[in-house]
Amino acid sequence: MATLLDALDAAVNHHMAGRADAAEPLYRRILGTDPAQPDALHLLGVLHAQRGSPVQAVTLIGRSARVRPAAAQPWAHLGAALRAAGRPDDAEAALRRALALQPASADALEALGALLHDRAGYAPARLWLARALAVRPGHAETLLNLGTVLRDLRRFAEAETCFDAVLARQPSHGAAHLARAVGRLVRGDLRAGWEGFEHRWRRFTTPPWAGEPLNGATILLHMEQGFGDAIQFARYAPLVARAGGRVVVETHEALHRLFASLGPSVELWPRGSEPPPHDRHCPLMSLPRAFGTDLERIPASVPYLAPEPADVVRWQGRLDSGREGEFRVGLVWAGNPRHRNDRNRSLPVEALRPLLAVPGVRFLSLQTGDARAALARLPGDGVEDPIDGVRDFADTAALLANLDLLIAVDTSAAHLAGAMGLPVWLLLPFVPDWRWLLDRSDSPWYPSLRLFRQPRPGDWATVLGTVAAVLKAQAAAAQARLKARPKAQRTHGPAGGTP
């Protein structure tokens, strides 16, 4: 027994000192002798959670909680691990059990606040996080979480106070810099926001570029986040070429043909291969800072991306139904489920039903991923699904070029249509991504976008009801214009204007 206790003490000391590689074998040695040792199960699970392995953490901490069900801390950590593992209902049950056992458990209070924030429960999240902060004043992660909730409640001054408090103690705290930057960007204070936005991951050792003349140097512009981000900020690549250098843009395979339309001043480098020799580098999302972009100087000339003409013709042939002057509308209702805010930005396919009741519209799904299968839950065959013919974003662009309108949640398809100058109606949650700003129905990044915002968290019904009413008027106007034209001119002219 003394040996196991000594081993546990040594493991805990290593763990607390940040020596996880030394702590883990000791925890495992203890469990090899006593598989139900609750502290070793709990703390080895915590170690897995800290390493970003929530499923293993849930298994280990769950075993500890079953062995010692009256201990609050394992339930608190189990709840946090369940949240990270994408099991929010189980997480909430575990956290509330922890708080029933120990109402002042700061870990449980903070995790419950963060969980409610995930679910767009901003007001209750603030209350739980404030309680956690009262238990442990000055705790950096609690301050960060509370500041983020206050930011999403649009209590920006209070949010900045929280972020500033974190940075006063830990000046290099990257997450606090980013959280503060997002609050500034969403309010339109772009220049201040770009500075904080620089606290991101970098992959290259060459000097970063900050907008100075290149004088013939080679600069590598690289992706770092999603497809939508790459599409939005690829607009800067031809502008970089004007700084007098050779511009090489990293591209995912799915974007390669599309990005070829950026023009001859831009070379492409396939992501995943050895990068070409270069003198400077710049992440695509750092280009606005390099160009000193503010709301008045966003380079919003469109189109800056285009499909290949042969692809447009091919898709025109695929979509041609022989129906005279039909109004074609593309639909995207869900994003990548691994996105941190997907629960709030995506909507269930059933929410589209008010749109499908609009007469005179031919609906086509541009949905990809697991959410595509949800089409089967819609009645009848009111939405066509041509996505099997889409190989990459160049194909998506050609398909979009044959539509009159895209209605989408905040996904890469909306960015692509906007970059092509095509009409897009963007459906936004109450707390939008920073790039869509606040309380406006247009986007300075994409002139052809029209924004429809939730009036309150989770209220997609109002959004879709409004969109359906506007779509009904738009489709009726299109039909009226068709009837007013000579019969010989009544052919489908996709994307003929901005609805």
XYZ file of C-alpha atoms in Angstrom:
499
model
C 0.000 0.000 0.000
C 2.779 2.391 0.894
C 4.376 1.700 -2.473
C 1.172 2.584 -4.342
C 0.711 5.757 -2.297
C 4.299 6.766 -2.940
C 3.822 6.129 -6.644
C 0.628 8.182 -6.633
C 2.337 11.081 -4.831
C 5.199 10.980 -7.347
C 2.771 10.849 -10.289
C 0.790 13.820 -8.966
C 3.970 15.837 -8.420
C 5.123 15.134 -11.974
C 1.664 15.963 -13.322
C 1.415 19.266 -11.449
C 4.902 20.225 -12.633
C 3.870 19.680 -16.266
C 5.852 16.452 -16.681
C 2.997 14.394 -18.145
C 5.336 11.859 -19.771
C 6.742 11.023 -16.333
C 3.320 10.971 -14.634
C 1.537 8.664 -17.083
C 3.613 5.480 -16.555
C 3.243 5.877 -12.797
C -0.546 6.168 -13.068
C -0.571 3.092 -15.296
C 1.656 1.145 -12.907
C -0.772 1.883 -10.079
C -3.732 0.761 -12.193
C -1.857 -2.391 -13.178
C -1.812 -3.326 -9.492
C -5.201 -1.850 -8.530
C -7.422 -1.296 -11.623
C -10.065 0.492 -9.541
C -7.765 2.981 -7.820
C -10.000 6.092 -8.136
C -7.329 8.798 -7.954
C -5.160 7.183 -10.619
C -8.201 6.685 -12.883
C -9.304 10.273 -12.365
C -5.940 11.910 -12.856
C -4.905 9.756 -15.814
C -8.220 10.783 -17.389
C -7.436 14.435 -16.683
C -4.053 13.957 -18.324
C -5.757 12.590 -21.466
C -8.155 15.543 -21.456
C -5.230 17.953 -21.256
C -3.662 16.202 -24.243
C -6.810 16.640 -26.317
C -8.078 13.043 -26.046
C -11.553 13.510 -24.513
C -12.897 10.038 -25.373
C -10.154 8.311 -23.365
C -10.650 10.890 -20.622
C -14.371 10.105 -20.410
C -13.672 6.378 -20.054
C -11.106 6.773 -17.273
C -12.800 9.553 -15.294
C -16.153 7.804 -15.656
C -14.674 4.685 -14.029
C -13.338 6.832 -11.188
C -16.754 8.432 -10.636
C -18.423 5.033 -10.472
C -15.880 3.799 -7.921
C -16.263 6.915 -5.742
C -19.612 8.486 -6.664
C -19.700 10.946 -3.765
C -16.549 12.789 -4.892
C -17.429 16.017 -6.709
C -14.208 16.708 -8.613
C -14.289 13.606 -10.852
C -17.855 14.502 -11.868
C -16.716 18.050 -12.684
C -13.853 16.813 -14.839
C -16.067 14.138 -16.402
C -18.529 16.847 -17.430
C -15.764 18.891 -19.047
C -14.477 15.814 -20.913
C -17.984 14.903 -22.094
C -18.419 18.433 -23.417
C -15.142 18.148 -25.335
C -16.247 14.740 -26.652
C -19.418 16.246 -28.134
C -21.880 14.820 -25.599
C -23.477 17.990 -24.194
C -26.511 16.382 -22.505
C -24.349 13.880 -20.617
C -21.917 16.688 -19.797
C -24.630 18.825 -18.237
C -25.896 15.903 -16.128
C -22.374 15.222 -14.816
C -21.711 18.893 -14.042
C -24.988 19.344 -12.192
C -24.209 16.226 -10.164
C -20.813 17.712 -9.284
C -22.483 20.934 -8.131
C -25.053 19.028 -6.096
C -22.145 17.411 -4.255
C -20.040 20.581 -4.032
C -21.859 23.828 -4.933
C -18.606 25.814 -4.868
C -16.736 23.562 -7.320
C -15.067 26.165 -9.521
C -14.227 23.572 -12.195
C -17.878 22.495 -12.431
C -19.167 26.079 -12.377
C -16.816 27.099 -15.161
C -17.489 24.024 -17.281
C -21.256 24.456 -16.947
C -20.957 28.093 -17.964
C -18.881 27.135 -20.995
C -21.366 24.414 -21.927
C -24.313 26.811 -21.777
C -22.315 29.255 -23.888
C -21.917 26.506 -26.507
C -25.707 26.209 -26.536
C -26.219 29.965 -26.991
C -27.437 30.291 -23.398
C -25.468 33.495 -22.973
C -27.259 35.000 -19.958
C -27.173 31.857 -17.761
C -23.615 31.139 -18.909
C -22.549 34.546 -17.610
C -24.096 33.829 -14.199
C -22.359 30.464 -13.784
C -19.007 31.880 -14.882
C -19.376 34.840 -12.543
C -19.919 32.368 -9.691
C -16.800 30.456 -10.753
C -14.792 33.691 -10.766
C -16.053 34.544 -7.279
C -14.714 31.183 -6.075
C -11.305 31.699 -7.670
C -10.733 35.392 -8.397
C -8.252 36.181 -11.120
C -8.256 32.685 -12.621
C -7.150 33.169 -16.236
C -9.344 30.591 -17.983
C -12.428 31.619 -16.025
C -11.811 35.262 -16.921
C -11.330 34.299 -20.555
C -14.556 32.304 -20.684
C -16.511 35.023 -18.887
C -15.091 37.672 -21.205
C -16.087 35.639 -24.246
C -19.674 35.317 -22.999
C -19.830 39.043 -22.218
C -18.530 39.774 -25.711
C -21.282 37.644 -27.242
C -23.813 39.476 -25.061
C -22.425 42.691 -26.624
C -21.199 43.907 -23.244
C -17.938 44.818 -24.894
C -16.442 47.072 -22.222
C -16.906 44.393 -19.551
C -15.499 41.759 -21.894
C -12.371 43.825 -22.542
C -11.905 44.241 -18.785
C -11.799 40.443 -18.469
C -9.377 39.996 -21.370
C -7.160 42.814 -20.095
C -7.048 41.168 -16.666
C -5.800 37.933 -18.229
C -3.188 39.743 -20.289
C -2.005 41.776 -17.312
C -1.028 38.496 -15.651
C -0.021 36.588 -18.796
C 0.949 39.039 -21.569
C 1.538 36.242 -24.096
C -1.817 34.502 -23.524
C -2.726 33.909 -27.184
C -6.358 32.928 -26.605
C -7.019 36.150 -24.692
C -5.458 38.233 -27.473
C -7.612 36.427 -30.037
C -10.806 36.740 -27.996
C -10.245 40.467 -27.571
C -9.430 40.811 -31.276
C -12.689 39.116 -32.284
C -14.636 41.600 -30.154
C -12.945 44.472 -31.953
C -13.338 42.983 -35.424
C -17.058 42.271 -35.034
C -17.588 45.933 -34.069
C -15.763 47.066 -37.199
C -12.587 48.205 -35.443
C -10.568 46.246 -37.974
C -7.121 47.764 -37.542
C -7.060 47.145 -33.788
C -8.528 43.702 -34.373
C -5.891 42.630 -36.881
C -3.137 43.305 -34.349
C -4.593 40.926 -31.785
C -5.454 38.464 -34.535
C -1.733 37.929 -35.102
C -1.576 35.661 -32.043
C -2.154 32.585 -34.180
C -0.269 29.481 -35.112
C 2.537 29.805 -37.670
C 4.192 27.041 -39.659
C 7.194 28.675 -41.333
C 10.511 29.998 -40.104
C 11.063 32.557 -42.866
C 10.448 36.193 -41.864
C 6.779 37.234 -41.835
C 5.666 39.854 -44.331
C 3.989 43.015 -43.027
C 3.320 44.902 -46.263
C 6.773 46.268 -47.118
C 8.024 46.281 -50.780
C 9.153 42.820 -51.844
C 11.742 43.970 -54.392
C 11.720 40.683 -56.279
C 11.594 38.421 -53.217
C 9.442 35.279 -53.196
C 6.579 35.311 -50.723
C 4.583 32.257 -49.645
C 0.925 32.914 -48.748
C -0.393 29.966 -46.797
C -3.670 28.571 -45.556
C -4.201 28.029 -41.858
C -7.923 27.574 -41.289
C -10.984 26.588 -43.329
C -11.917 26.768 -46.996
C -14.140 29.802 -46.453
C -11.270 31.746 -44.887
C -8.979 30.862 -47.793
C -11.597 31.943 -50.341
C -12.279 35.221 -48.525
C -8.655 36.302 -48.223
C -7.351 34.957 -51.535
C -8.534 38.318 -52.926
C -5.314 39.819 -51.584
C -2.940 37.551 -53.534
C -2.917 39.608 -56.773
C -2.469 42.742 -54.645
C 0.618 41.221 -53.033
C 2.076 40.674 -56.497
C 1.921 44.441 -57.035
C 4.390 44.819 -54.149
C 7.056 43.615 -56.555
C 7.621 39.999 -55.654
C 6.930 36.468 -56.782
C 3.722 35.273 -55.108
C 3.151 31.591 -54.297
C -0.172 30.595 -52.732
C -0.650 27.353 -50.830
C -3.801 25.581 -52.005
C -5.715 22.552 -50.870
C -6.394 20.101 -53.697
C -10.092 21.013 -53.595
C -9.239 24.692 -54.225
C -6.458 24.290 -56.783
C -8.454 24.642 -60.025
C -10.537 27.460 -58.561
C -7.521 29.458 -57.369
C -6.005 29.212 -60.831
C -8.504 31.958 -61.709
C -6.618 34.402 -59.470
C -4.527 35.201 -62.527
C -1.031 34.802 -63.931
C 0.631 36.883 -61.225
C -0.080 34.130 -58.683
C 1.577 30.709 -58.580
C 0.017 27.789 -56.730
C 1.666 25.301 -54.406
C -0.223 22.099 -53.436
C -0.695 21.800 -49.699
C 1.062 18.820 -48.174
C 4.094 18.903 -50.452
C 7.482 20.404 -49.644
C 7.122 24.206 -49.773
C 9.100 25.974 -52.475
C 12.063 28.136 -51.484
C 10.796 31.517 -50.326
C 12.082 34.660 -48.643
C 8.946 35.795 -46.791
C 5.725 34.193 -45.673
C 2.288 35.466 -44.694
C -0.833 33.579 -43.613
C -3.779 34.474 -45.828
C -5.638 35.782 -42.777
C -2.793 38.161 -41.950
C -3.002 39.916 -45.307
C -5.646 42.442 -44.164
C -3.227 43.639 -41.492
C -0.375 43.879 -43.990
C -2.542 46.106 -46.198
C -3.867 48.229 -43.321
C -7.435 47.194 -44.135
C -10.242 49.047 -42.384
C -13.948 49.200 -43.205
C -13.405 51.903 -45.808
C -10.553 50.087 -47.570
C -11.711 46.495 -47.947
C -10.763 45.264 -51.447
C -14.272 44.207 -52.440
C -14.065 44.191 -56.226
C -15.841 41.081 -57.490
C -15.583 38.690 -59.081
C -12.056 37.750 -58.087
C -12.668 34.020 -58.516
C -14.370 32.382 -61.490
C -15.206 28.903 -62.783
C -13.792 27.472 -65.972
C -16.120 28.302 -68.899
C -16.244 24.678 -70.054
C -17.419 23.616 -66.589
C -20.173 26.229 -66.657
C -21.429 24.888 -69.980
C -21.228 21.305 -68.737
C -23.294 22.133 -65.659
C -25.744 24.109 -67.745
C -26.357 20.946 -69.744
C -26.797 18.880 -66.602
C -29.273 21.299 -65.053
C -31.267 22.126 -68.169
C -34.781 20.866 -67.495
C -36.527 22.421 -70.443
C -38.605 24.509 -68.057
C -38.891 28.008 -69.382
C -37.369 30.781 -67.270
C -37.237 28.820 -64.008
C -35.900 30.510 -60.855
C -33.070 28.338 -59.500
C -32.094 28.539 -55.840
C -29.265 26.641 -54.182
C -29.504 25.595 -50.522
C -26.840 24.922 -47.872
C -28.107 24.437 -44.324
C -25.146 23.007 -42.407
C -21.410 23.503 -42.074
C -18.547 21.326 -40.889
C -19.718 19.675 -37.641
C -16.180 19.996 -36.260
C -16.351 23.785 -36.418
C -16.340 25.234 -32.892
C -19.608 27.118 -33.452
C -21.397 24.684 -35.746
C -24.205 24.017 -33.252
C -25.273 27.652 -33.579
C -24.496 28.390 -37.243
C -26.084 25.270 -38.800
C -29.792 24.501 -38.852
C -31.844 21.294 -39.133
C -33.008 20.500 -42.646
C -36.644 20.645 -41.493
C -36.226 24.389 -40.932
C -36.160 24.795 -44.735
C -39.821 23.836 -45.147
C -41.107 27.453 -45.289
C -38.813 28.006 -48.271
C -39.936 24.865 -50.061
C -43.524 26.074 -49.932
C -42.656 29.073 -52.121
C -44.094 28.543 -55.621
C -42.163 29.039 -58.830
C -38.752 28.032 -57.443
C -36.529 25.113 -58.391
C -34.417 24.169 -55.364
C -31.032 22.464 -55.637
C -28.965 21.257 -52.699
C -25.300 22.193 -52.545
C -25.002 20.522 -49.137
C -21.998 18.269 -48.551
C -20.872 16.113 -45.642
C -23.023 14.113 -43.246
C -25.828 16.692 -43.301
C -26.505 15.829 -46.942
C -28.239 12.613 -45.861
C -30.824 14.705 -44.000
C -32.455 15.544 -47.349
C -34.335 12.256 -47.002
C -36.260 13.759 -44.070
C -37.906 16.331 -46.339
C -41.233 15.343 -47.895
C -41.420 14.566 -51.590
C -38.698 15.456 -54.065
C -38.790 19.223 -53.766
C -34.991 19.587 -53.504
C -32.682 18.153 -56.142
C -29.247 16.871 -55.182
C -26.616 17.276 -57.925
C -23.587 17.092 -55.607
C -22.411 13.687 -56.847
C -21.130 15.533 -59.916
C -19.036 17.992 -57.884
C -15.329 17.157 -57.780
C -13.928 20.329 -56.212
C -14.651 24.010 -55.610
C -14.205 24.793 -59.312
C -17.166 22.509 -60.004
C -19.127 24.154 -57.194
C -18.387 27.521 -58.806
C -19.658 26.291 -62.180
C -22.825 24.972 -60.555
C -23.355 28.273 -58.749
C -22.929 30.137 -62.035
C -26.052 28.337 -63.270
C -28.202 29.433 -60.318
C -30.090 32.635 -59.657
C -29.552 32.677 -55.887
C -27.807 30.828 -53.076
C -29.440 30.645 -49.637
C -26.906 29.363 -47.132
C -25.680 29.362 -43.585
C -22.156 30.602 -42.887
C -20.128 28.128 -44.969
C -17.536 28.070 -47.734
C -20.258 27.937 -50.410
C -21.454 31.400 -49.342
C -17.896 32.740 -49.521
C -17.452 31.244 -52.974
C -20.662 32.719 -54.361
C -19.736 36.083 -52.837
C -16.252 35.940 -54.374
C -17.911 35.315 -57.752
C -20.259 38.279 -57.280
C -23.345 36.039 -57.280
C -26.470 36.723 -55.195
C -26.324 35.122 -51.738
C -28.747 35.291 -48.839
C -26.740 34.429 -45.749
C -28.504 33.047 -42.669
C -26.705 34.140 -39.498
C -27.027 33.177 -35.829
C -27.616 35.811 -33.151
C -23.870 35.850 -32.403
C -22.269 35.927 -35.862
C -18.726 35.271 -36.913
C -16.717 38.500 -36.646
C -16.514 39.047 -40.401
C -20.261 39.688 -40.687
C -20.139 42.536 -38.143
C -23.277 43.566 -36.224
C -26.734 44.883 -37.072
C -26.349 45.281 -40.815
C -27.917 43.471 -43.746
C -24.984 43.859 -46.127
C -21.340 42.825 -46.118
C -18.437 45.143 -46.992
C -16.488 42.021 -48.002
C -18.999 40.770 -50.568
C -21.300 43.298 -52.303
C -23.715 40.600 -53.516
C -24.543 39.269 -50.032
C -27.712 39.994 -48.117
C -27.644 39.055 -44.430
C -30.607 37.644 -42.504
C -29.914 37.539 -38.754
C -31.526 35.744 -35.836
C -33.330 38.336 -33.687
C -32.624 36.205 -30.610
C -30.438 33.134 -29.928
C -31.696 30.012 -31.646
C -34.568 31.712 -33.494
C -34.255 30.222 -36.957
C -38.047 30.233 -37.419
C -38.160 34.020 -37.711
C -35.188 34.031 -40.093
C -36.659 31.393 -42.406
C -40.098 32.999 -42.284
C -38.625 36.313 -43.400
C -36.521 34.681 -46.105
C -39.536 32.747 -47.414
C -41.584 35.952 -47.701
C -38.796 37.768 -49.545
C -38.176 34.755 -51.772
C -41.867 34.564 -52.675
C -41.777 38.191 -53.810
C -38.505 37.648 -55.668
C -39.793 34.573 -57.519
C -43.027 36.356 -58.442
C -41.059 39.324 -59.788
C -38.873 36.978 -61.851
C -41.953 35.360 -63.348
C -43.443 38.788 -64.152
C -40.237 39.837 -65.912
C -40.272 36.591 -67.882
C -43.837 37.086 -69.078
C -43.008 40.634 -70.172
C -40.238 39.410 -72.492
C -40.818 38.154 -76.008
C -41.190 34.386 -76.045
C -38.005 33.944 -78.074
C -35.995 35.475 -75.199
C -37.459 33.299 -72.444
C -34.430 31.205 -71.665
C -32.843 30.783 -68.295
C -30.239 33.423 -67.555
C -28.621 32.341 -64.282
C -27.634 34.870 -61.671
C -28.936 37.799 -63.614
C -28.992 40.225 -60.688
C -28.790 40.622 -56.933
C -32.099 39.701 -55.271
